[in-house]
Amino acid sequence: MDKENLKRNVKINLRCVAQSCKGGVPLSQLQSDYKGLLGADIPLKDLGYSSLEYFLRDIPDVISLKRNEKGAFVAEGVADASTAHIAKLISKQKTSK
């Protein structure tokens, strides 16, 4: 798979992982959630990135990085036309205590 197709697939998968959790996924957990769902790590080196944070900052159309109340980064999926309905459903979920 060429680099462009690989990046497109990773972006689709990351959006799904990040949108699956109301309030986003802590950056420290994103890699393990991705691997748990897809069976492989995010191929950062193959995409030319040295860290997950650098990669996520380069794809603001897919992931929005925010800080939680403890100051840690949280990755939130950015909805597009194909995932807006999912984002709407997740936003209506009750927050866990």
CSV table of C-alpha atoms in Angstrom, one decimal:
chain,number,residue,atom,x,y,z
A,1,MET,CA,0.0,0.0,0.0
A,2,ASP,CA,1.4,3.4,-0.9
A,3,LYS,CA,1.9,6.1,1.7
A,4,GLU,CA,-1.1,8.1,0.5
A,5,ASN,CA,-3.5,5.2,0.8
A,6,LEU,CA,-2.0,4.1,4.1
A,7,LYS,CA,-2.5,7.6,5.5
A,8,ARG,CA,-6.1,7.8,4.3
A,9,ASN,CA,-6.9,4.4,5.9
A,10,VAL,CA,-5.3,5.3,9.2
A,11,LYS,CA,-7.2,8.6,9.2
A,12,ILE,CA,-10.5,6.8,8.7
A,13,ASN,CA,-9.7,4.3,11.5
A,14,LEU,CA,-8.5,7.0,13.9
A,15,ARG,CA,-11.7,9.0,13.4
A,16,CYS,CA,-13.7,5.9,14.3
A,17,VAL,CA,-11.6,5.1,17.4
A,18,ALA,CA,-11.7,8.7,18.7
A,19,GLN,CA,-15.4,9.2,18.0
A,20,SER,CA,-16.3,6.0,19.8
A,21,CYS,CA,-15.8,7.6,23.2
A,22,LYS,CA,-17.8,10.6,24.4
A,23,GLY,CA,-15.3,13.4,25.3
A,24,GLY,CA,-12.6,11.8,23.2
A,25,VAL,CA,-9.8,9.3,24.0
A,26,PRO,CA,-6.7,10.2,26.1
A,27,LEU,CA,-3.6,10.3,24.0
A,28,SER,CA,-2.0,7.8,26.3
A,29,GLN,CA,-4.8,5.4,25.5
A,30,LEU,CA,-5.3,6.1,21.8
A,31,GLN,CA,-2.6,3.8,20.5
A,32,SER,CA,-3.8,0.8,22.6
A,33,ASP,CA,-7.4,1.4,21.6
A,34,TYR,CA,-6.4,1.5,17.9
A,35,LYS,CA,-4.4,-1.7,18.3
A,36,GLY,CA,-7.2,-3.4,20.1
A,37,LEU,CA,-9.7,-2.6,17.3
A,38,LEU,CA,-7.4,-3.1,14.3
A,39,GLY,CA,-4.8,-5.6,15.6
A,40,ALA,CA,-1.9,-3.3,14.6
A,41,ASP,CA,-0.1,-0.2,15.9
A,42,ILE,CA,-0.6,3.2,14.2
A,43,PRO,CA,2.2,3.0,11.5
A,44,LEU,CA,3.7,6.4,12.5
A,45,LYS,CA,7.2,5.6,11.1
A,46,ASP,CA,5.7,4.4,7.8
A,47,LEU,CA,3.8,7.7,7.5
A,48,GLY,CA,7.0,9.7,8.3
A,49,TYR,CA,6.1,10.8,11.8
A,50,SER,CA,8.3,10.5,15.0
A,51,SER,CA,5.4,10.8,17.4
A,52,LEU,CA,1.6,10.3,17.6
A,53,GLU,CA,1.2,13.9,18.7
A,54,TYR,CA,2.9,15.2,15.6
A,55,PHE,CA,0.8,13.0,13.4
A,56,LEU,CA,-2.5,14.1,15.0
A,57,ARG,CA,-1.5,17.8,14.8
A,58,ASP,CA,-1.1,17.2,11.1
A,59,ILE,CA,-4.6,15.9,10.6
A,60,PRO,CA,-6.9,18.5,12.1
A,61,ASP,CA,-9.7,17.5,9.7
A,62,VAL,CA,-9.8,14.1,11.5
A,63,ILE,CA,-8.7,14.6,15.1
A,64,SER,CA,-9.0,17.6,17.4
A,65,LEU,CA,-6.4,17.6,20.3
A,66,LYS,CA,-7.7,19.2,23.5
A,67,ARG,CA,-6.5,19.1,27.1
A,68,ASN,CA,-8.6,17.6,29.8
A,69,GLU,CA,-9.0,18.9,33.4
A,70,LYS,CA,-5.7,17.2,34.4
A,71,GLY,CA,-3.8,18.8,31.5
A,72,ALA,CA,-3.4,15.6,29.5
A,73,PHE,CA,-4.1,15.6,25.7
A,74,VAL,CA,-7.4,14.0,24.6
A,75,ALA,CA,-8.1,13.1,20.9
A,76,GLU,CA,-11.6,13.9,19.7
A,77,GLY,CA,-12.8,12.7,16.4
A,78,VAL,CA,-13.9,15.4,14.0
A,79,ALA,CA,-17.2,14.4,12.3
A,80,ASP,CA,-17.5,14.6,8.6
A,81,ALA,CA,-20.6,14.0,6.4
A,82,SER,CA,-20.3,10.2,6.7
A,83,THR,CA,-19.9,10.2,10.5
A,84,ALA,CA,-22.0,13.1,11.7
A,85,HIS,CA,-24.9,10.8,12.7
A,86,ILE,CA,-22.5,8.7,14.9
A,87,ALA,CA,-21.2,11.8,16.5
A,88,LYS,CA,-24.7,13.0,17.3
A,89,LEU,CA,-25.6,9.6,18.9
A,90,ILE,CA,-22.5,9.6,21.0
A,91,SER,CA,-23.0,13.2,22.1
A,92,LYS,CA,-26.4,12.1,23.6
A,93,GLN,CA,-24.8,9.4,25.7
A,94,LYS,CA,-24.9,9.8,29.5
A,95,THR,CA,-21.5,10.4,31.0
A,96,SER,CA,-20.1,7.7,33.3
A,97,LYS,CA,-19.5,8.6,36.9
